[in-house]
Amino acid sequence: MATKSGEIVYRIYRALTYGISPLLRLHLQWRRFRGLEHPLRWRERLGRPSEPRPAGRLIWFHAVSLGEGLAAIPVIKCCLERRPDVIVLMTTTTTSAFEVIRNKLPRNVIYQGPQISCSPHHVPVIIV
């Protein structure tokens, strides 16, 4: 159970993230200018996916770095071998991960940048 002070801190955090959300586009453009965001992927971070989501069950793998992304590839391949009916979405945060991993994933994997969300409604069903 959350404490009263924890609830207050959470509400302050939510108010701040909601308040700064209009600045996210400018921040991502600045990061793109500095070479920290991929020029083709920065809009995905704003919730504009490069590919529409197909119907069906989806398994989402997220890796922050290149090492985590490379470690996830065998797991993704195993999931697709066992359950070819599922859709796999892979997201990575760094530009270096995108450049390396995009050529190592199976063709039927959707690969995008992660969305930055300030909405409390964007919560995955399960996080492993």
CSV table of N, CA and C in Angstrom, one decimal:
chain,number,residue,atom,x,y,z
A,1,MET,N,0.8,-1.2,0.0
A,1,MET,CA,0.0,0.0,0.0
A,1,MET,C,0.9,1.2,0.0
A,2,ALA,N,0.5,2.2,-0.8
A,2,ALA,CA,1.3,3.4,-0.9
A,2,ALA,C,1.1,4.3,0.3
A,3,THR,N,2.2,5.0,0.7
A,3,THR,CA,2.1,5.9,1.8
A,3,THR,C,1.5,7.2,1.3
A,4,LYS,N,1.1,8.1,2.2
A,4,LYS,CA,0.5,9.4,1.9
A,4,LYS,C,1.6,10.2,1.2
A,5,SER,N,2.8,10.2,1.7
A,5,SER,CA,3.9,11.0,1.0
A,5,SER,C,4.2,10.5,-0.3
A,6,GLY,N,4.2,9.1,-0.5
A,6,GLY,CA,4.4,8.5,-1.8
A,6,GLY,C,3.4,9.0,-2.8
A,7,GLU,N,2.1,9.0,-2.4
A,7,GLU,CA,1.0,9.4,-3.2
A,7,GLU,C,1.2,10.9,-3.7
A,8,ILE,N,1.6,11.7,-2.8
A,8,ILE,CA,1.8,13.2,-3.1
A,8,ILE,C,3.0,13.3,-4.1
A,9,VAL,N,4.1,12.6,-3.9
A,9,VAL,CA,5.2,12.7,-4.8
A,9,VAL,C,4.7,12.2,-6.2
A,10,TYR,N,4.0,11.1,-6.2
A,10,TYR,CA,3.5,10.6,-7.5
A,10,TYR,C,2.6,11.6,-8.2
A,11,ARG,N,1.7,12.3,-7.5
A,11,ARG,CA,0.8,13.3,-8.1
A,11,ARG,C,1.7,14.5,-8.6
A,12,ILE,N,2.7,14.9,-7.9
A,12,ILE,CA,3.6,16.0,-8.4
A,12,ILE,C,4.3,15.5,-9.7
A,13,TYR,N,4.8,14.3,-9.7
A,13,TYR,CA,5.5,13.8,-10.8
A,13,TYR,C,4.5,13.8,-12.0
A,14,ARG,N,3.3,13.3,-11.9
A,14,ARG,CA,2.3,13.2,-13.0
A,14,ARG,C,2.0,14.6,-13.5
A,15,ALA,N,1.8,15.6,-12.6
A,15,ALA,CA,1.5,17.0,-13.0
A,15,ALA,C,2.7,17.5,-13.8
A,16,LEU,N,3.9,17.3,-13.3
A,16,LEU,CA,5.1,17.8,-14.0
A,16,LEU,C,5.2,17.2,-15.4
A,17,THR,N,5.1,15.9,-15.5
A,17,THR,CA,5.2,15.2,-16.8
A,17,THR,C,4.1,15.6,-17.8
A,18,TYR,N,2.9,15.8,-17.2
A,18,TYR,CA,1.9,16.3,-18.1
A,18,TYR,C,2.1,17.7,-18.6
A,19,GLY,N,2.7,18.5,-17.7
A,19,GLY,CA,3.0,19.9,-18.0
A,19,GLY,C,4.1,20.1,-19.0
A,20,ILE,N,5.1,19.2,-19.0
A,20,ILE,CA,6.2,19.4,-19.9
A,20,ILE,C,5.9,18.6,-21.2
A,21,SER,N,4.8,17.9,-21.3
A,21,SER,CA,4.6,17.1,-22.5
A,21,SER,C,4.6,17.9,-23.8
A,22,PRO,N,4.1,19.2,-23.8
A,22,PRO,CA,4.2,19.9,-25.1
A,22,PRO,C,5.7,20.2,-25.5
A,23,LEU,N,6.6,20.2,-24.6
A,23,LEU,CA,8.0,20.4,-24.9
A,23,LEU,C,8.7,19.2,-25.5
A,24,LEU,N,8.1,18.1,-25.4
A,24,LEU,CA,8.8,16.8,-25.9
A,24,LEU,C,9.2,16.9,-27.4
A,25,ARG,N,8.3,17.4,-28.2
A,25,ARG,CA,8.6,17.5,-29.6
A,25,ARG,C,9.9,18.4,-29.9
A,26,LEU,N,10.0,19.5,-29.2
A,26,LEU,CA,11.2,20.3,-29.3
A,26,LEU,C,12.4,19.6,-28.8
A,27,HIS,N,12.3,18.9,-27.7
A,27,HIS,CA,13.4,18.2,-27.1
A,27,HIS,C,13.9,17.1,-28.1
A,28,LEU,N,12.9,16.4,-28.7
A,28,LEU,CA,13.3,15.3,-29.6
A,28,LEU,C,13.9,15.9,-30.9
A,29,GLN,N,13.5,17.1,-31.4
A,29,GLN,CA,14.1,17.7,-32.5
A,29,GLN,C,15.5,18.1,-32.2
A,30,TRP,N,15.7,18.6,-31.0
A,30,TRP,CA,17.1,19.0,-30.6
A,30,TRP,C,18.0,17.8,-30.5
A,31,ARG,N,17.5,16.7,-30.0
A,31,ARG,CA,18.3,15.5,-29.9
A,31,ARG,C,18.6,15.0,-31.4
A,32,ARG,N,17.6,15.1,-32.3
A,32,ARG,CA,17.8,14.7,-33.6
A,32,ARG,C,18.9,15.5,-34.3
A,33,PHE,N,18.9,16.8,-34.0
A,33,PHE,CA,19.9,17.8,-34.6
A,33,PHE,C,21.3,17.4,-34.1
A,34,ARG,N,21.4,17.0,-32.8
A,34,ARG,CA,22.6,16.6,-32.2
A,34,ARG,C,23.1,15.2,-32.6
A,35,GLY,N,22.3,14.5,-33.3
A,35,GLY,CA,22.6,13.1,-33.7
A,35,GLY,C,22.2,12.0,-32.7
A,36,LEU,N,21.4,12.4,-31.7
A,36,LEU,CA,21.1,11.4,-30.7
A,36,LEU,C,19.8,10.7,-31.0
A,37,GLU,N,19.0,11.2,-31.9
A,37,GLU,CA,17.8,10.5,-32.4
A,37,GLU,C,18.0,10.1,-33.9
A,38,HIS,N,17.5,9.0,-34.3
A,38,HIS,CA,17.6,8.6,-35.7
A,38,HIS,C,16.6,9.5,-36.5
A,39,PRO,N,17.1,10.0,-37.6
A,39,PRO,CA,16.2,11.0,-38.4
A,39,PRO,C,14.9,10.4,-38.8
A,40,LEU,N,14.8,9.0,-39.0
A,40,LEU,CA,13.6,8.4,-39.5
A,40,LEU,C,12.7,7.9,-38.3
A,41,ARG,N,13.3,7.9,-37.1
A,41,ARG,CA,12.6,7.3,-36.0
A,41,ARG,C,12.0,8.2,-34.9
A,42,TRP,N,12.4,9.5,-35.0
A,42,TRP,CA,12.1,10.4,-33.8
A,42,TRP,C,10.6,10.6,-33.7
A,43,ARG,N,9.9,10.5,-34.8
A,43,ARG,CA,8.4,10.7,-34.7
A,43,ARG,C,7.7,9.5,-34.1
A,44,GLU,N,8.3,8.3,-34.2
A,44,GLU,CA,7.8,7.2,-33.4
A,44,GLU,C,7.8,7.4,-31.9
A,45,ARG,N,8.8,8.2,-31.5
A,45,ARG,CA,8.8,8.5,-30.0
A,45,ARG,C,7.7,9.4,-29.6
A,46,LEU,N,7.1,10.1,-30.6
A,46,LEU,CA,5.9,10.9,-30.3
A,46,LEU,C,4.6,10.1,-30.5
A,47,GLY,N,4.7,8.8,-30.7
A,47,GLY,CA,3.5,8.0,-30.8
A,47,GLY,C,3.0,7.9,-32.2
A,48,ARG,N,3.8,8.2,-33.2
A,48,ARG,CA,3.4,8.1,-34.6
A,48,ARG,C,4.2,6.9,-35.2
A,49,PRO,N,3.6,5.7,-35.1
A,49,PRO,CA,4.4,4.5,-35.5
A,49,PRO,C,4.6,4.5,-37.0
A,50,SER,N,5.8,3.9,-37.4
A,50,SER,CA,6.1,3.9,-38.9
A,50,SER,C,5.3,2.8,-39.6
A,51,GLU,N,4.8,1.8,-38.8
A,51,GLU,CA,4.0,0.8,-39.4
A,51,GLU,C,2.7,0.6,-38.6
A,52,PRO,N,1.6,0.4,-39.2
A,52,PRO,CA,0.4,0.2,-38.4
A,52,PRO,C,0.4,-1.1,-37.7
A,53,ARG,N,-0.2,-1.2,-36.5
A,53,ARG,CA,-0.2,-2.5,-35.8
A,53,ARG,C,-1.2,-3.4,-36.4
A,54,PRO,N,-0.7,-4.6,-36.8
A,54,PRO,CA,-1.6,-5.6,-37.3
A,54,PRO,C,-2.5,-6.2,-36.2
A,55,ALA,N,-3.6,-6.7,-36.6
A,55,ALA,CA,-4.6,-7.4,-35.7
A,55,ALA,C,-3.9,-8.6,-35.1
A,56,GLY,N,-4.3,-9.0,-33.9
A,56,GLY,CA,-3.8,-10.2,-33.3
A,56,GLY,C,-3.0,-9.9,-32.0
A,57,ARG,N,-2.6,-11.0,-31.4
A,57,ARG,CA,-1.8,-10.9,-30.2
A,57,ARG,C,-0.4,-10.3,-30.5
A,58,LEU,N,0.1,-9.5,-29.6
A,58,LEU,CA,1.4,-8.8,-29.8
A,58,LEU,C,2.2,-9.1,-28.6
A,59,ILE,N,3.5,-9.4,-28.8
A,59,ILE,CA,4.5,-9.5,-27.7
A,59,ILE,C,5.5,-8.3,-28.0
A,60,TRP,N,5.6,-7.5,-27.0
A,60,TRP,CA,6.5,-6.3,-27.1
A,60,TRP,C,7.8,-6.6,-26.3
A,61,PHE,N,8.9,-6.5,-27.1
A,61,PHE,CA,10.2,-6.6,-26.4
A,61,PHE,C,10.8,-5.2,-26.5
A,62,HIS,N,11.3,-4.7,-25.3
A,62,HIS,CA,12.0,-3.4,-25.3
A,62,HIS,C,13.3,-3.6,-24.7
A,63,ALA,N,14.3,-3.0,-25.4
A,63,ALA,CA,15.7,-3.0,-24.9
A,63,ALA,C,16.2,-1.6,-25.0
A,64,VAL,N,16.8,-1.2,-23.9
A,64,VAL,CA,17.3,0.2,-23.9
A,64,VAL,C,18.6,0.3,-24.7
A,65,SER,N,19.5,-0.6,-24.6
A,65,SER,CA,20.8,-0.5,-25.3
A,65,SER,C,21.0,-1.6,-26.3
A,66,LEU,N,22.1,-1.5,-27.0
A,66,LEU,CA,22.5,-2.4,-28.0
A,66,LEU,C,22.7,-3.8,-27.4
A,67,GLY,N,23.4,-3.9,-26.3
A,67,GLY,CA,23.6,-5.2,-25.7
A,67,GLY,C,22.3,-5.9,-25.3
A,68,GLU,N,21.4,-5.2,-24.7
A,68,GLU,CA,20.1,-5.8,-24.3
A,68,GLU,C,19.3,-6.2,-25.6
A,69,GLY,N,19.4,-5.4,-26.6
A,69,GLY,CA,18.7,-5.7,-27.9
A,69,GLY,C,19.3,-7.0,-28.5
A,70,LEU,N,20.6,-7.1,-28.5
A,70,LEU,CA,21.2,-8.3,-29.1
A,70,LEU,C,20.9,-9.6,-28.3
A,71,ALA,N,20.8,-9.4,-26.9
A,71,ALA,CA,20.4,-10.5,-26.1
A,71,ALA,C,19.0,-10.9,-26.3
A,72,ALA,N,18.1,-10.0,-26.7
A,72,ALA,CA,16.7,-10.3,-26.9
A,72,ALA,C,16.4,-11.1,-28.2
A,73,ILE,N,17.3,-11.0,-29.2
A,73,ILE,CA,17.1,-11.6,-30.5
A,73,ILE,C,16.8,-13.1,-30.4
A,74,PRO,N,17.6,-13.9,-29.7
A,74,PRO,CA,17.4,-15.3,-29.6
A,74,PRO,C,16.0,-15.6,-29.0
A,75,VAL,N,15.6,-14.8,-28.0
A,75,VAL,CA,14.3,-15.0,-27.3
A,75,VAL,C,13.2,-14.7,-28.3
A,76,ILE,N,13.3,-13.7,-29.1
A,76,ILE,CA,12.3,-13.3,-30.1
A,76,ILE,C,12.2,-14.4,-31.1
A,77,LYS,N,13.3,-15.0,-31.6
A,77,LYS,CA,13.3,-16.1,-32.6
A,77,LYS,C,12.6,-17.3,-32.0
A,78,CYS,N,12.9,-17.6,-30.7
A,78,CYS,CA,12.3,-18.7,-30.1
A,78,CYS,C,10.8,-18.5,-30.0
A,79,CYS,N,10.4,-17.3,-29.6
A,79,CYS,CA,8.9,-17.0,-29.5
A,79,CYS,C,8.2,-17.2,-30.8
A,80,LEU,N,8.9,-16.8,-31.9
A,80,LEU,CA,8.3,-16.9,-33.2
A,80,LEU,C,8.2,-18.3,-33.7
A,81,GLU,N,9.2,-19.1,-33.3
A,81,GLU,CA,9.2,-20.5,-33.7
A,81,GLU,C,8.1,-21.3,-33.0
A,82,ARG,N,7.9,-20.9,-31.7
A,82,ARG,CA,6.8,-21.6,-30.9
A,82,ARG,C,5.5,-21.1,-31.2
A,83,ARG,N,5.4,-19.8,-31.5
A,83,ARG,CA,4.1,-19.2,-31.7
A,83,ARG,C,4.1,-18.3,-32.9
A,84,PRO,N,4.1,-18.9,-34.1
A,84,PRO,CA,4.2,-18.1,-35.4
A,84,PRO,C,2.9,-17.2,-35.6
A,85,ASP,N,1.9,-17.4,-34.8
A,85,ASP,CA,0.7,-16.6,-34.9
A,85,ASP,C,0.8,-15.3,-34.2
A,86,VAL,N,1.8,-15.1,-33.4
A,86,VAL,CA,1.8,-13.8,-32.7
A,86,VAL,C,2.6,-12.8,-33.5
A,87,ILE,N,2.4,-11.5,-33.2
A,87,ILE,CA,3.1,-10.4,-33.8
A,87,ILE,C,4.2,-10.0,-32.7
A,88,VAL,N,5.4,-9.7,-33.2
A,88,VAL,CA,6.4,-9.3,-32.3
A,88,VAL,C,6.8,-7.8,-32.6
A,89,LEU,N,6.8,-7.0,-31.6
A,89,LEU,CA,7.2,-5.6,-31.7
A,89,LEU,C,8.5,-5.5,-30.9
A,90,MET,N,9.5,-4.9,-31.5
A,90,MET,CA,10.8,-4.7,-30.8
A,90,MET,C,11.1,-3.2,-30.8
A,91,THR,N,11.4,-2.7,-29.6
A,91,THR,CA,11.8,-1.3,-29.5
A,91,THR,C,13.1,-1.2,-28.8
A,92,THR,N,13.9,-0.2,-29.3
A,92,THR,CA,15.2,0.1,-28.6
A,92,THR,C,15.3,1.6,-28.5
A,93,THR,N,16.0,2.0,-27.5
A,93,THR,CA,16.1,3.4,-27.3
A,93,THR,C,17.3,4.1,-28.0
A,94,THR,N,18.4,3.5,-28.2
A,94,THR,CA,19.6,4.2,-28.7
A,94,THR,C,19.7,4.0,-30.2
A,95,THR,N,20.3,5.0,-30.8
A,95,THR,CA,20.5,5.0,-32.3
A,95,THR,C,21.4,3.9,-32.7
A,96,SER,N,22.5,3.6,-31.9
A,96,SER,CA,23.4,2.5,-32.2
A,96,SER,C,22.7,1.2,-32.2
A,97,ALA,N,21.8,1.0,-31.3
A,97,ALA,CA,21.0,-0.3,-31.2
A,97,ALA,C,20.2,-0.4,-32.5
A,98,PHE,N,19.6,0.7,-32.9
A,98,PHE,CA,18.7,0.6,-34.1
A,98,PHE,C,19.6,0.2,-35.3
A,99,GLU,N,20.7,0.8,-35.5
A,99,GLU,CA,21.6,0.6,-36.7
A,99,GLU,C,22.0,-0.9,-36.7
A,100,VAL,N,22.3,-1.5,-35.6
A,100,VAL,CA,22.8,-2.8,-35.6
A,100,VAL,C,21.7,-3.9,-35.7
A,101,ILE,N,20.7,-3.7,-34.8
A,101,ILE,CA,19.7,-4.7,-34.6
A,101,ILE,C,18.7,-4.8,-35.8
A,102,ARG,N,18.5,-3.7,-36.5
A,102,ARG,CA,17.5,-3.7,-37.6
A,102,ARG,C,17.8,-4.8,-38.6
A,103,ASN,N,19.1,-5.1,-38.8
A,103,ASN,CA,19.4,-6.1,-39.8
A,103,ASN,C,19.6,-7.5,-39.3
A,104,LYS,N,19.4,-7.7,-38.0
A,104,LYS,CA,19.5,-9.0,-37.4
A,104,LYS,C,18.2,-9.6,-37.0
A,105,LEU,N,17.1,-8.8,-37.0
A,105,LEU,CA,15.8,-9.4,-36.6
A,105,LEU,C,15.2,-10.1,-37.7
A,106,PRO,N,14.3,-11.1,-37.4
A,106,PRO,CA,13.5,-11.8,-38.5
A,106,PRO,C,12.7,-10.7,-39.2
A,107,ARG,N,12.4,-11.0,-40.5
A,107,ARG,CA,11.6,-10.0,-41.3
A,107,ARG,C,10.2,-9.7,-40.8
A,108,ASN,N,9.6,-10.6,-40.1
A,108,ASN,CA,8.2,-10.4,-39.6
A,108,ASN,C,8.2,-9.7,-38.3
A,109,VAL,N,9.3,-9.2,-37.8
A,109,VAL,CA,9.3,-8.4,-36.5
A,109,VAL,C,9.1,-6.9,-36.8
A,110,ILE,N,8.2,-6.3,-36.2
A,110,ILE,CA,8.0,-4.8,-36.3
A,110,ILE,C,9.1,-4.2,-35.4
A,111,TYR,N,9.9,-3.3,-35.9
A,111,TYR,CA,11.0,-2.7,-35.2
A,111,TYR,C,10.8,-1.2,-35.2
A,112,GLN,N,10.6,-0.6,-34.0
A,112,GLN,CA,10.3,0.9,-33.9
A,112,GLN,C,11.1,1.5,-32.7
A,113,GLY,N,11.0,2.8,-32.6
A,113,GLY,CA,11.5,3.5,-31.4
A,113,GLY,C,10.4,3.5,-30.4
A,114,PRO,N,10.7,3.5,-29.1
A,114,PRO,CA,9.7,3.5,-28.1
A,114,PRO,C,9.0,4.8,-28.0
A,115,GLN,N,7.8,4.8,-27.7
A,115,GLN,CA,7.0,6.0,-27.5
A,115,GLN,C,7.2,6.6,-26.1
A,116,ILE,N,7.4,7.9,-26.1
A,116,ILE,CA,7.5,8.7,-24.9
A,116,ILE,C,6.1,9.0,-24.5
A,117,SER,N,5.7,8.6,-23.3
A,117,SER,CA,4.3,8.8,-23.0
A,117,SER,C,4.2,9.5,-21.6
A,118,CYS,N,3.4,10.5,-21.5
A,118,CYS,CA,3.1,11.1,-20.3
A,118,CYS,C,1.7,10.8,-19.8
A,119,SER,N,1.0,9.9,-20.5
A,119,SER,CA,-0.3,9.5,-20.2
A,119,SER,C,-0.3,8.3,-19.2
A,120,PRO,N,-1.2,8.4,-18.2
A,120,PRO,CA,-1.2,7.2,-17.3
A,120,PRO,C,-2.0,6.0,-17.9
A,121,HIS,N,-2.5,6.2,-19.1
A,121,HIS,CA,-3.3,5.2,-19.8
A,121,HIS,C,-2.4,4.2,-20.6
A,122,HIS,N,-1.2,4.6,-20.9
A,122,HIS,CA,-0.3,3.8,-21.7
A,122,HIS,C,0.5,2.9,-20.7
A,123,VAL,N,-0.1,1.8,-20.3
A,123,VAL,CA,0.5,0.9,-19.4
A,123,VAL,C,0.4,-0.5,-20.0
A,124,PRO,N,1.6,-1.2,-20.2
A,124,PRO,CA,1.5,-2.6,-20.7
A,124,PRO,C,0.8,-3.5,-19.7
A,125,VAL,N,0.2,-4.6,-20.3
A,125,VAL,CA,-0.5,-5.6,-19.5
A,125,VAL,C,0.5,-6.3,-18.5
A,126,ILE,N,1.7,-6.6,-19.0
A,126,ILE,CA,2.7,-7.3,-18.2
A,126,ILE,C,4.1,-6.8,-18.6
A,127,ILE,N,4.9,-6.7,-17.6
A,127,ILE,CA,6.3,-6.4,-17.8
A,127,ILE,C,7.1,-7.5,-17.2
A,128,VAL,N,8.1,-8.0,-18.0
A,128,VAL,CA,8.9,-9.1,-17.5
A,128,VAL,C,10.4,-8.6,-17.5
